[in-house]
Coordinates of C-alpha atoms and ligand atoms in Angstrom, one line a residue:
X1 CA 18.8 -1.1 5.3
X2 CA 16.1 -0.8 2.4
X3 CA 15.3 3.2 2.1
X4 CA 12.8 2.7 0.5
X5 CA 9.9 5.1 1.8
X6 CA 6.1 4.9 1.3
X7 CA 4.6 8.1 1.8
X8 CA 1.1 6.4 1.4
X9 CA 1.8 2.8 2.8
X10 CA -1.6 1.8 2.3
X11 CA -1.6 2.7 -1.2
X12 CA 2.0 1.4 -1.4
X13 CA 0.8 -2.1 -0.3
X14 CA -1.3 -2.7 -3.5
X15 CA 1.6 -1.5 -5.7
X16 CA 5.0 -2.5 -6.6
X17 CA 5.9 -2.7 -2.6
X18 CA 7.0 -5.5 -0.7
X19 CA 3.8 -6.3 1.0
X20 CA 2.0 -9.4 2.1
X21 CA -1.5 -10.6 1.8
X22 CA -2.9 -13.8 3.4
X23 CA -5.5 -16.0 1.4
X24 CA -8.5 -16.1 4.1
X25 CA -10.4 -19.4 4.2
X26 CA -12.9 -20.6 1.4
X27 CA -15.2 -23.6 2.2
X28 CA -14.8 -26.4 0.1
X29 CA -13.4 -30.0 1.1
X30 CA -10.3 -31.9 0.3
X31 CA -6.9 -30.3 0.6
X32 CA -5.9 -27.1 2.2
X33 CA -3.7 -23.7 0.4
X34 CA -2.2 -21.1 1.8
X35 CA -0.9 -18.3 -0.4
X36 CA 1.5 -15.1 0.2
X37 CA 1.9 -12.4 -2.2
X38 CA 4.7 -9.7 -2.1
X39 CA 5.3 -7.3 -4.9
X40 CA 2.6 -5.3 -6.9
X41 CA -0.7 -4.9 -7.4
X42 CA -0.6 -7.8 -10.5
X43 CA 0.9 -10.5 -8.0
X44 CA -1.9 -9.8 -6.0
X45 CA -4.6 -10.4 -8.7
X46 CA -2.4 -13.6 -9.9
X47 CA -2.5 -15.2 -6.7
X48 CA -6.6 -15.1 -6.8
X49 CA -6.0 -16.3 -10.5
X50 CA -3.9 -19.2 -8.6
X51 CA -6.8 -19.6 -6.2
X52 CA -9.4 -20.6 -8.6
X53 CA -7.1 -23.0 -10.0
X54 CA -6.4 -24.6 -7.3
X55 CA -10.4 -24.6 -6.0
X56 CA -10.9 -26.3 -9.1
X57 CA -8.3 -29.1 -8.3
X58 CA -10.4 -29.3 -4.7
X59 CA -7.9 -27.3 -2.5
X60 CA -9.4 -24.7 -0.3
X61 CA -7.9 -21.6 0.9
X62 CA -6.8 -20.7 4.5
X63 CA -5.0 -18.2 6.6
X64 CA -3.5 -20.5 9.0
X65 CA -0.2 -22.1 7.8
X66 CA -0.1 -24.7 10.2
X67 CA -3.1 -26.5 8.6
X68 CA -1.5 -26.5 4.8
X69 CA -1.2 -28.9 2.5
X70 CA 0.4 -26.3 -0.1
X71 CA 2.1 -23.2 0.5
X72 CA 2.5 -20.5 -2.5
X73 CA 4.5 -17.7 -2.1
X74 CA 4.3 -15.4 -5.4
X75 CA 7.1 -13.4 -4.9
X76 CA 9.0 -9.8 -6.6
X77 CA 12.3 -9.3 -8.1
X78 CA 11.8 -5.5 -8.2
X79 CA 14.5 -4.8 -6.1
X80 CA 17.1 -7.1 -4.5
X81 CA 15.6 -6.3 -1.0
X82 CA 12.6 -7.4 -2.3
X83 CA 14.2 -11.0 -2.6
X84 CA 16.0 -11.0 0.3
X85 CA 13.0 -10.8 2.4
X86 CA 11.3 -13.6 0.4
X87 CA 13.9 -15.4 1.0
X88 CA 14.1 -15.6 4.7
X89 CA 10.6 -16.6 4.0
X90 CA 11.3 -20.1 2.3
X91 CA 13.8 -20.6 5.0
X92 CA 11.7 -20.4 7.5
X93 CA 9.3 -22.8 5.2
X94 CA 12.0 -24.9 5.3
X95 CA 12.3 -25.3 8.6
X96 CA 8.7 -26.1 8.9
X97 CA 9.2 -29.2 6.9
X98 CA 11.0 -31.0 9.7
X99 CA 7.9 -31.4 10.9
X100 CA 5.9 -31.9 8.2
X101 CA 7.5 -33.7 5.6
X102 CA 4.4 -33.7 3.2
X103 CA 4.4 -30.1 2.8
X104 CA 4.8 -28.9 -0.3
X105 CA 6.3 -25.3 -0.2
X106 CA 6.0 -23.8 -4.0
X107 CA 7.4 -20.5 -5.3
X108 CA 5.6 -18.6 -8.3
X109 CA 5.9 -15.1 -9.8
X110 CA 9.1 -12.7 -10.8
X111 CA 11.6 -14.4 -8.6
X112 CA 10.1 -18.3 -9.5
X113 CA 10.7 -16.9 -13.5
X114 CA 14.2 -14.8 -12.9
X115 CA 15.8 -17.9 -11.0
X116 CA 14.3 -21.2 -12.7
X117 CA 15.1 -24.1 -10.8
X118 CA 18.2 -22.9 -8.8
X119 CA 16.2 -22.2 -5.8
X120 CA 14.9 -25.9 -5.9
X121 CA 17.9 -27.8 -7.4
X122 CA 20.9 -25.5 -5.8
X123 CA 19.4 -24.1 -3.0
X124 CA 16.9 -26.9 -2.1
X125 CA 14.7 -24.1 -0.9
X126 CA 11.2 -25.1 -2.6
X127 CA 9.7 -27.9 -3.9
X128 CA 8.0 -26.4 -7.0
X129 CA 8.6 -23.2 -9.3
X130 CA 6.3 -22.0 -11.1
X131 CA 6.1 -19.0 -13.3
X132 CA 4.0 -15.8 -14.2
X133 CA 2.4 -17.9 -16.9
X134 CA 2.5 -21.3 -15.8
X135 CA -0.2 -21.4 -12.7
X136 CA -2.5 -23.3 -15.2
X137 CA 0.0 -26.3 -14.6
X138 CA 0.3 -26.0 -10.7
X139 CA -2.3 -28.8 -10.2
X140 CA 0.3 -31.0 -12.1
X141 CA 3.5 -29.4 -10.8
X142 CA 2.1 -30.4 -7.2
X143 CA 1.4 -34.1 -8.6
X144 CA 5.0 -34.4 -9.9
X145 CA 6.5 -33.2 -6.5
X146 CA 4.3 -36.2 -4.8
X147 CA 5.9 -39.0 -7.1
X148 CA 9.3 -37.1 -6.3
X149 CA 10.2 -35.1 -9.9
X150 CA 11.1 -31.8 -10.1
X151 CA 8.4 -30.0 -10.2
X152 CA 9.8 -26.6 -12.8
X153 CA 7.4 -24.7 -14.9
X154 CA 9.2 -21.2 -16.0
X155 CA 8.0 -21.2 -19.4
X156 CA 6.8 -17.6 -20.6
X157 CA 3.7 -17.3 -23.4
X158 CA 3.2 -14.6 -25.6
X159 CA -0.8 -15.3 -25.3
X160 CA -1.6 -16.7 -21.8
X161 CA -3.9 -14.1 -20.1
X162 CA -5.7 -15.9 -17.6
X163 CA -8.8 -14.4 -19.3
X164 CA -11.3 -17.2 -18.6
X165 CA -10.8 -17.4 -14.9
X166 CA -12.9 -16.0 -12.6
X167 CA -10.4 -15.1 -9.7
X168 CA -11.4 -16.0 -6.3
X169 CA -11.3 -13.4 -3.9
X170 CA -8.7 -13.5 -1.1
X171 CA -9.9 -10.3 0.9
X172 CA -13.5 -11.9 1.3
X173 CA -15.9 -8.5 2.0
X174 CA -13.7 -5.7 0.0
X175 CA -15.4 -2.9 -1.6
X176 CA -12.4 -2.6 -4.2
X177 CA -10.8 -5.2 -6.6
X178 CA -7.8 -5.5 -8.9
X179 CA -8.3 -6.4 -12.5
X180 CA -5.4 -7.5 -15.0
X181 CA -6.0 -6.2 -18.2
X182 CA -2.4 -6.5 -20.0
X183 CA 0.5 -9.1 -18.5
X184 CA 4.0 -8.5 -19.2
X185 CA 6.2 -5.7 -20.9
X186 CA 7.9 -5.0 -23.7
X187 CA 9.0 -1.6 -23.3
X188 CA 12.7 -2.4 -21.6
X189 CA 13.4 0.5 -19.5
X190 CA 16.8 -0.3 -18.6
X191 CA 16.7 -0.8 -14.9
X192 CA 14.4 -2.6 -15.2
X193 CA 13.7 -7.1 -14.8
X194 CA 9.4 -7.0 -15.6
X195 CA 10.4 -7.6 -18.7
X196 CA 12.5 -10.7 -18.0
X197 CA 10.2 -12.2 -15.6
X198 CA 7.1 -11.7 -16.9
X199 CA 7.4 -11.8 -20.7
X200 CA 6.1 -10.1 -23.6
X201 CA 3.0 -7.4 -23.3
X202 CA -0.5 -8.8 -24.2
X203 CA -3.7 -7.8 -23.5
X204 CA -6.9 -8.8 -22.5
X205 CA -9.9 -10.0 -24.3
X206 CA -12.4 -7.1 -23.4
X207 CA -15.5 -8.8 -22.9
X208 CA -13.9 -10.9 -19.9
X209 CA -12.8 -7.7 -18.8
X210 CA -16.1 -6.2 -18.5
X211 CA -17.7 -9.2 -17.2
X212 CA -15.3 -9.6 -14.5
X213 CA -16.1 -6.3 -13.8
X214 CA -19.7 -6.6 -13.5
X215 CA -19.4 -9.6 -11.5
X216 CA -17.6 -7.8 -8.8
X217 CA -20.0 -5.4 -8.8
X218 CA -23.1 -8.2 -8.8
X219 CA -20.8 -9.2 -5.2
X220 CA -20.8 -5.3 -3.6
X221 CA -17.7 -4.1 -5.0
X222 CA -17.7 -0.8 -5.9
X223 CA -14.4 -0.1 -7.6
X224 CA -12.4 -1.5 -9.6
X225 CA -8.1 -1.1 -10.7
X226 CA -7.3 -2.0 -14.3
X227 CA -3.9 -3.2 -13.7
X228 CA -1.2 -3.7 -16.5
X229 CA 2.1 -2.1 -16.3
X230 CA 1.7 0.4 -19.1
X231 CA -2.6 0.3 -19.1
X232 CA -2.1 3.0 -22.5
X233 CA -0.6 0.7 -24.6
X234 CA -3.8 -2.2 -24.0
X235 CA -4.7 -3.0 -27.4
X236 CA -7.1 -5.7 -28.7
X237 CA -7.5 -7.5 -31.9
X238 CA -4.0 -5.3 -32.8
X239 CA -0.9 -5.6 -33.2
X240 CA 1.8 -3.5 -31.6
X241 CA 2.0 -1.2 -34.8
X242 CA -1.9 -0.8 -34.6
X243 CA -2.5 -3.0 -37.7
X244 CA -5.9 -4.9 -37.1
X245 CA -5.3 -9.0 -36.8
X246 CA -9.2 -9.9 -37.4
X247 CA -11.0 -7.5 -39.7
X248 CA -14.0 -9.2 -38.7
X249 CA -13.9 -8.5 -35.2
X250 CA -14.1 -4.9 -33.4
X251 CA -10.5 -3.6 -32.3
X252 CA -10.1 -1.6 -28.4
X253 CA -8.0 0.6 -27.6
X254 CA -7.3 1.5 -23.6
X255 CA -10.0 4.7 -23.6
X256 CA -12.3 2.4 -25.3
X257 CA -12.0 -0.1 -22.8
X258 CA -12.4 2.5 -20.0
X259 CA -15.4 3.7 -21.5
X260 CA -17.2 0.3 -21.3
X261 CA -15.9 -0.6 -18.1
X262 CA -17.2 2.7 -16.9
X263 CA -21.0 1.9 -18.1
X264 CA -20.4 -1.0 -15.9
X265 CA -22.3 0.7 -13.3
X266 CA -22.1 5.1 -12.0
X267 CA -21.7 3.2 -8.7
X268 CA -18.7 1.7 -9.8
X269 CA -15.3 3.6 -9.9
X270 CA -12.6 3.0 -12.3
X271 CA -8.5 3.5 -11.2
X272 CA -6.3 2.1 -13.9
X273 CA -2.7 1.8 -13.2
X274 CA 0.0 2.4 -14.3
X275 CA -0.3 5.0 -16.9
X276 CA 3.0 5.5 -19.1
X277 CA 4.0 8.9 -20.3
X278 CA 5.1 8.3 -23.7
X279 CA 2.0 6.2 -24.3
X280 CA -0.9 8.3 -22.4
X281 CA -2.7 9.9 -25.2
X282 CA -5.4 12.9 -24.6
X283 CA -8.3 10.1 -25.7
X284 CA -7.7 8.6 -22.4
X285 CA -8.0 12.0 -20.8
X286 CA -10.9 12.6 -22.6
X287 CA -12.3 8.9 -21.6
X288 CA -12.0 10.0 -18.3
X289 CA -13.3 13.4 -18.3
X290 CA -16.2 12.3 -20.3
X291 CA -17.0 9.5 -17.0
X292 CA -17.9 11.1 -13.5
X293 CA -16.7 7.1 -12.4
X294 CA -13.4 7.4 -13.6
X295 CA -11.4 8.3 -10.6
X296 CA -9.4 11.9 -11.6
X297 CA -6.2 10.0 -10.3
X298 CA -3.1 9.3 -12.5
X299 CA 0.4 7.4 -11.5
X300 CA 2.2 8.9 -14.3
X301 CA 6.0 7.7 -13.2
X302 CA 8.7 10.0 -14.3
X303 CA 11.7 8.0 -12.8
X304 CA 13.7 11.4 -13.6
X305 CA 13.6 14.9 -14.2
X306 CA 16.8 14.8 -16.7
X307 CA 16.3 14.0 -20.7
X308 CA 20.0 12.5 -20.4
X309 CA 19.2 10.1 -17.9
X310 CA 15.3 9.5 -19.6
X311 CA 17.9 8.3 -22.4
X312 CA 19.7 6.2 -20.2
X313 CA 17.1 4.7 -18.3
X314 CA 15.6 3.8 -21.9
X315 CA 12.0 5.6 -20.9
X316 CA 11.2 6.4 -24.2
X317 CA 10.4 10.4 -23.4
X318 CA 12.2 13.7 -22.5
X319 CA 11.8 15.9 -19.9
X320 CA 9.9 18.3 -22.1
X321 CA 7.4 15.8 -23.0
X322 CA 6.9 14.4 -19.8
X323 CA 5.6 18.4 -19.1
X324 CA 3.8 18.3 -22.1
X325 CA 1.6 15.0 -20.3
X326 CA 1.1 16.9 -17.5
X327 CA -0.6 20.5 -19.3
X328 CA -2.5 17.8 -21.4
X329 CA -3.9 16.6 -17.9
X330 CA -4.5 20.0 -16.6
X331 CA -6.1 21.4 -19.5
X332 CA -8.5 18.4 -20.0
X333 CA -8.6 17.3 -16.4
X334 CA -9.4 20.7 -14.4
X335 CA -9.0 18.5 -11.2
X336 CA -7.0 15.9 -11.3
X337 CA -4.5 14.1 -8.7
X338 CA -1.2 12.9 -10.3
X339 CA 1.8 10.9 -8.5
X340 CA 4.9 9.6 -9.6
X341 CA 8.0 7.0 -9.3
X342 CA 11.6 8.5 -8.9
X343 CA 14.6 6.2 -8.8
X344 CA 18.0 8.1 -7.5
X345 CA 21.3 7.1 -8.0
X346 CA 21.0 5.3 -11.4
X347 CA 23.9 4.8 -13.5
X348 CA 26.1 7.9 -13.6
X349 CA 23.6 10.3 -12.0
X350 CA 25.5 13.6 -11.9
X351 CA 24.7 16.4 -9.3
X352 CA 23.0 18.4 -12.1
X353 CA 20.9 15.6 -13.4
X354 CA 19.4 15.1 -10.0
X355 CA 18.8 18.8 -9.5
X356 CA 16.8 18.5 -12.4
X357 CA 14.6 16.0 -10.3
X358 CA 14.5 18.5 -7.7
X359 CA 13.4 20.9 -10.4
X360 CA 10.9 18.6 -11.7
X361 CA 9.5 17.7 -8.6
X362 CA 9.1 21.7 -7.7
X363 CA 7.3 22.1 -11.1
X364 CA 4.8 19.4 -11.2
X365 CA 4.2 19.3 -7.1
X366 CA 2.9 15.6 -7.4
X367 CA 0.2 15.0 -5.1
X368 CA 1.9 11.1 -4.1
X369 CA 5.2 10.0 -5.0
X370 CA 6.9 6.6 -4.7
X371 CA 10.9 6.5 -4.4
X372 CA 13.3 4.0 -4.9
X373 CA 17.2 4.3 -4.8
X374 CA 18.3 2.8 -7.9
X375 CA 18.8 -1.6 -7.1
X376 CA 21.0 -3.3 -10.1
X377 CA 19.0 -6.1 -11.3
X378 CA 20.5 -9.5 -13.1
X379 CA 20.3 -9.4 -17.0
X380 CA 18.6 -5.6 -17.2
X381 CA 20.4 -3.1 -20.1
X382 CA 21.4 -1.2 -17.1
X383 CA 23.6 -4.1 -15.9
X384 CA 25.1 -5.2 -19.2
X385 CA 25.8 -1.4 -20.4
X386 CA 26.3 0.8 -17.2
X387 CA 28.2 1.0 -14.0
X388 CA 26.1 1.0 -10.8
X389 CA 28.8 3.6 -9.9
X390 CA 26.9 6.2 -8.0
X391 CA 27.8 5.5 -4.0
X392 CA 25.5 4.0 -1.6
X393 CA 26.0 7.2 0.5
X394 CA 25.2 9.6 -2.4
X395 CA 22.1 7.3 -3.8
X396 CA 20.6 7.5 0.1
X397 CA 21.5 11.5 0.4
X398 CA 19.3 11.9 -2.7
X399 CA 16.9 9.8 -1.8
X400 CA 16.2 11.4 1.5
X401 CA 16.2 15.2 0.1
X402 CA 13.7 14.1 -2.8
X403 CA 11.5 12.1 0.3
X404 CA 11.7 15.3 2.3
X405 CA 11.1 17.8 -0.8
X406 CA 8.3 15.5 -1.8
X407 CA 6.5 15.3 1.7
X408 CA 5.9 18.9 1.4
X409 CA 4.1 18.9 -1.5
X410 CA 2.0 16.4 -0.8
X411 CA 1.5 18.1 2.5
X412 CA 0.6 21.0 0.3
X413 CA -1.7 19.2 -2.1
X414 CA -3.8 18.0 1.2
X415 CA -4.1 21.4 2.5
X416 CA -5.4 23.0 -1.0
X417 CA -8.1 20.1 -0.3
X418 CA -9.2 21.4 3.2
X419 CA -12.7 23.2 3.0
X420 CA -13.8 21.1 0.2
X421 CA -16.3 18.2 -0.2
X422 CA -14.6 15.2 -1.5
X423 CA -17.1 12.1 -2.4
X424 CA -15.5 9.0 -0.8
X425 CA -16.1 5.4 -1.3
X426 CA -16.8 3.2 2.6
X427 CA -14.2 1.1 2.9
X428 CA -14.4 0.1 6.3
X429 CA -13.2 1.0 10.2
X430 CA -10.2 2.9 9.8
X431 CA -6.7 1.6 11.3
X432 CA -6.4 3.9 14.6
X433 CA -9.7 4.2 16.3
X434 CA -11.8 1.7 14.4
X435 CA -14.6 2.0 17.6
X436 CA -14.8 5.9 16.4
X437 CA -14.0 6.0 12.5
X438 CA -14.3 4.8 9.9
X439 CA -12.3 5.2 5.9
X440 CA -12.0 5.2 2.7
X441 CA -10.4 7.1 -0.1
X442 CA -11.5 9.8 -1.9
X443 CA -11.7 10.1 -6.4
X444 CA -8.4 11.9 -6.2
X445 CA -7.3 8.4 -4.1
X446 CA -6.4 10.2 -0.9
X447 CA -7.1 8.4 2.2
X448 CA -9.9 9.9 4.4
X449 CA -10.9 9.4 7.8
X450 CA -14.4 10.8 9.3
X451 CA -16.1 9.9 12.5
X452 CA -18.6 6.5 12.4
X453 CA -22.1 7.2 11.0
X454 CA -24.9 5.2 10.2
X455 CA -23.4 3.9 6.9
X456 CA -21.7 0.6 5.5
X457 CA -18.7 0.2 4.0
X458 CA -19.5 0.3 -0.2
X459 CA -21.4 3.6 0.5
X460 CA -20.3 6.9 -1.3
X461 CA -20.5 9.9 1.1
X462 CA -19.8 13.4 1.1
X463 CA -17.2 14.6 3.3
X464 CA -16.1 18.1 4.0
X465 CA -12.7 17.7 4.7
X466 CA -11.6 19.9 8.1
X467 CA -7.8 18.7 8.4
X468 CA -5.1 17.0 6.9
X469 CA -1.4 15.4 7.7
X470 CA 1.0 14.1 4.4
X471 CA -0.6 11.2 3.9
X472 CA -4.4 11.2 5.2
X473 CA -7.8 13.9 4.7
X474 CA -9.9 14.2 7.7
X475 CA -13.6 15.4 7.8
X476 CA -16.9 14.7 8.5
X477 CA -19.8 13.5 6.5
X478 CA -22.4 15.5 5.5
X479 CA -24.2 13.4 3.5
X480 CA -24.9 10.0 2.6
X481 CA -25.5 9.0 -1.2
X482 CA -28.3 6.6 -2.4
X483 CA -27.1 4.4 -4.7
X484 CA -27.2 5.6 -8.3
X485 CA -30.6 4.5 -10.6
X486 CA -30.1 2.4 -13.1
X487 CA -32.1 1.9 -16.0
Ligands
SAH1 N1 5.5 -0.3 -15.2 C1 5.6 0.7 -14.4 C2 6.5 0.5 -13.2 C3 6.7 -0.9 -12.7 S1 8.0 -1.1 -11.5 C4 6.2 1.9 -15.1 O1 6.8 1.8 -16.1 O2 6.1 3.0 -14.6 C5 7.5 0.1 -10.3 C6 8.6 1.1 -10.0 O3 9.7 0.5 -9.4 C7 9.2 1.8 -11.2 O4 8.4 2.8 -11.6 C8 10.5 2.3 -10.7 O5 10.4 3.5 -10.1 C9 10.9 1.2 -9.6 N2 11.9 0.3 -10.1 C10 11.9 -0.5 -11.1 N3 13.1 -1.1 -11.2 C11 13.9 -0.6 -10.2 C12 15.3 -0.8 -9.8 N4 16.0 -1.7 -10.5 N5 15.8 -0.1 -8.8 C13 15.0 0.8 -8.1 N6 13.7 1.0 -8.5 C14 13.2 0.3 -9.5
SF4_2 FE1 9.6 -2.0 -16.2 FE2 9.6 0.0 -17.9 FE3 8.0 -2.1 -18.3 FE4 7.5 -0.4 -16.3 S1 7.4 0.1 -18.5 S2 7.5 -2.6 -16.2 S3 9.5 0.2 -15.7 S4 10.2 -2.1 -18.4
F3S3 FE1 7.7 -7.2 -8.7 FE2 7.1 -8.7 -10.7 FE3 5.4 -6.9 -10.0 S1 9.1 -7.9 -10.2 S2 6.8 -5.3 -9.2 S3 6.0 -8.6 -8.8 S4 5.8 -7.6 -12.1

């Protein structure tokens, strides 16, 4: 069984989890699309990238599978029992096609790039396979299975950023939105496939950036995630040694881009994940202290608390200066909530190298934390040059006394927050009790949950916060905040 734990499953389902989302329906005519996401945060936004493409070629979206035309399943390759569940997925697609031939089941995202065609010419499983940077050609792709060719797209680009579409929205009425601004990686931890599956790192042209974000706004959002898988290395109109390509044209860095995206609106909040530690400079801190919009929240993974391992797992930073982040943070950042990923049982993890996770984890007292136990992925440094030698008993042992350590702290962390008054964003009824509460999440990105009140879901309200459990602030609202005046 998968041990992997989410201490904040609602936070964990927008992140590198295993979590589904169902496109709702969009009215347009012709043919009909339904599309599944599982993986993180950027699958998410790609499948509303996906959506617009499609809309364009006439397809509408729905919720119901039994009234597709097209199914798209954009799938992970995080972890192998990330794959394993998509795969009963596409059997049981497969079974649907007995009845209806015409289907056309399609797989995109990690999994589509990491196994090319073998899940449509060896396993027979799908009838198209497109890749991270291929959705552009899914119109065609779905024209080539209809006259019976094989329908593979898996190339990788070292420019395609989707930047001129305008994604369209799958969770119809949200209050917060995803917004790429970097695809792939180049940093190669060693554990690690993003690299393989979703290419080289590049980023964003700005302006899009922005004017996505204003858009959402324009349509009631009122926050907004930057998403890239290391947001502190975004860089535009440079190159990867922060020589300028275009002297003519202005260069950004990622505080600069924060700091326009913040003068969106004070109504709307920034998040940005995920920070990197050997990339987060202070001029992001600084970004964000300077901006009462820019959420105080950083995911700042560690993966471990042992330089050795650091080494092995290719991170690019010691322990030392992985503490040296977090004093940064502190000293510019007064109040600031910071969470982490930890991976146990990598490659020749010794009993003293995980203490010093233990250690770590009693220094730092993250407020969230995320925790894998080490999966061996196909074509990673780890596989080539290690041994996945530590034993499935000893990788859950240490899995479950960091989950424990870590639900004390941030049991801790929500405790130090009862008695104060934490502005929180409306996002709607809450799960239990949605007749009696509503919620939403605080700046430091802690979920809340206060009684019902004569406010909508978008508002910013006050809540003084009168009890807490691990993973959610309770209170009541004292006040309800006009929206900010613009000029
Ligand atoms: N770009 C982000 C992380 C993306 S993947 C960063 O560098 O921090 C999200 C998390 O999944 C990672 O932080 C890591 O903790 C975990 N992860 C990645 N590969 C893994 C593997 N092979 N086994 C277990 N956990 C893994
Ligand atoms: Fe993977 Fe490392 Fe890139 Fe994160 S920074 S996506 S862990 S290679
Ligand atoms: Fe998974 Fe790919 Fe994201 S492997 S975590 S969906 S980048």
């Amino acid at each position: 069984m998968d041990k992997t734990i989410k201490l904040d499953k609602e936070i964990d389902e927008a992140r590198q989890g295993e979590a589904t989302m169902v496109a709702p329906e969009h009215r347009t005519h012709g043919k009909k699309l339904y599309v599944e996401s599982y993986g993180c945060a950027m699958n998410f936004a790609d499948s509303e990238v996906v959506a617009s493409i499609m809309a364009k070629d006439g397809y509408s979206t729905t919720r119901d599978v039994e009234e597709a035309d097209v199914v798209l399943i954009n799938t992970c390759s995080i972890r192998e029992n990330a794959e394993q569940r998509v795969r009963r997925r596409l059997t049981n697609f497969k079974k649907r096609k007995v009845h209806q031939p015409s289907l056309v089941v399609g797989i995109l995202g990690c999994m589509a790039e990491r196994l090319k065609k073998d899940l449509l010419e060896e396993e027979k499983l799908v009838d198209l396979v497109a890749g991270p940077d291929a959705y552009r050609d899914l119109p065609n792709l779905i024209e080539e299975v209809g006259t019976g060719q094989k329908a593979v797209n898996v190339l990788l680009s070292r420019e395609e950023t989707y930047a001129d579409i305008s994604p369209v929205k799958l969770d119809t009425g949200g209050v917060s939105s995803f917004v790429s601004i970097t695809r792939g990686c180049d940093n190669m931890c060693s554990f690690c496939v993003v690299p393989f599956t979703r290419g080289r790192e590049r980023s964003r042209d700005p302006e899009t950036i922005v004017q996505e974000c204003r858009d959402l706004f324009e349509q009631g959002y009122r926050e907004v995630t930057l998403l890239g898988q290391n947001v502190d290395s975004y860089r535009w109109n440079m190159t990867s040694k922060g020589e300028i390509k275009d002297a003519d044209k202005p260069t950004t860095n990622f505080a600069e881009l924060m700091d326009m995206v913040a003068q969106v609106s004070p109504d709307l909040r920034v998040r940005f994940s995920t920070s990197h530690p050997k990339d987060m400079g202070d001029d992001v801190l600084e970004v964000m202290a300077k901006h009462e919009n820019i959420c105080k929240y950083i995911h700042l993974p560690v993966q471990s608390g042992n330089t050795e391992m650091l080494k092995r797992m290719n991170r690019g930073y010691s322990r030392e200066w992985y503490l040296d982040r977090i004093d940064a943070i502190r000293r510019i950042l007064p109040v600031c909530s910071i969470s982490t990923d930890l991976i146990t049982g990598f490659c020749d993890e010794t009993e003293e190298e995980h203490a010093d996770t233990i250690s770590m984890m009693n220094i730092v007292k993250w407020e969230f934390a995320y925790m894998y136990k080490y999966s061996e992925r196909p074509k990673t440094l780890a596989e080539r040059r290690f041994e996945d030698n530590v034993p499935e008993e000893v990788k859950s042992a240490r899995l479950t006394e960091i989950i424990n350590l870590q639900q004390e702290h941030s049991k801790m962390r929500h405790k130090d927050m009862v008695g104060s008054i934490q502005k929180v964003l409306v996002e709607g009824p809450a799960k239990k009790q949605p007749d009696l509460f509503m919620s939403g999440r605080a700046d430091n990105n802690s979920m809340t949950v206060f009684p019902k009140g004569d406010f909508d879901k978008g508002t910013y309200v006050l809540v003084k916060i009168n009890d807490c459990t691990t993973a959610t602030l309770l209170g009541e609202v004292v006040e309800v905040l006009p929206p900010a005046k613009t000029n």
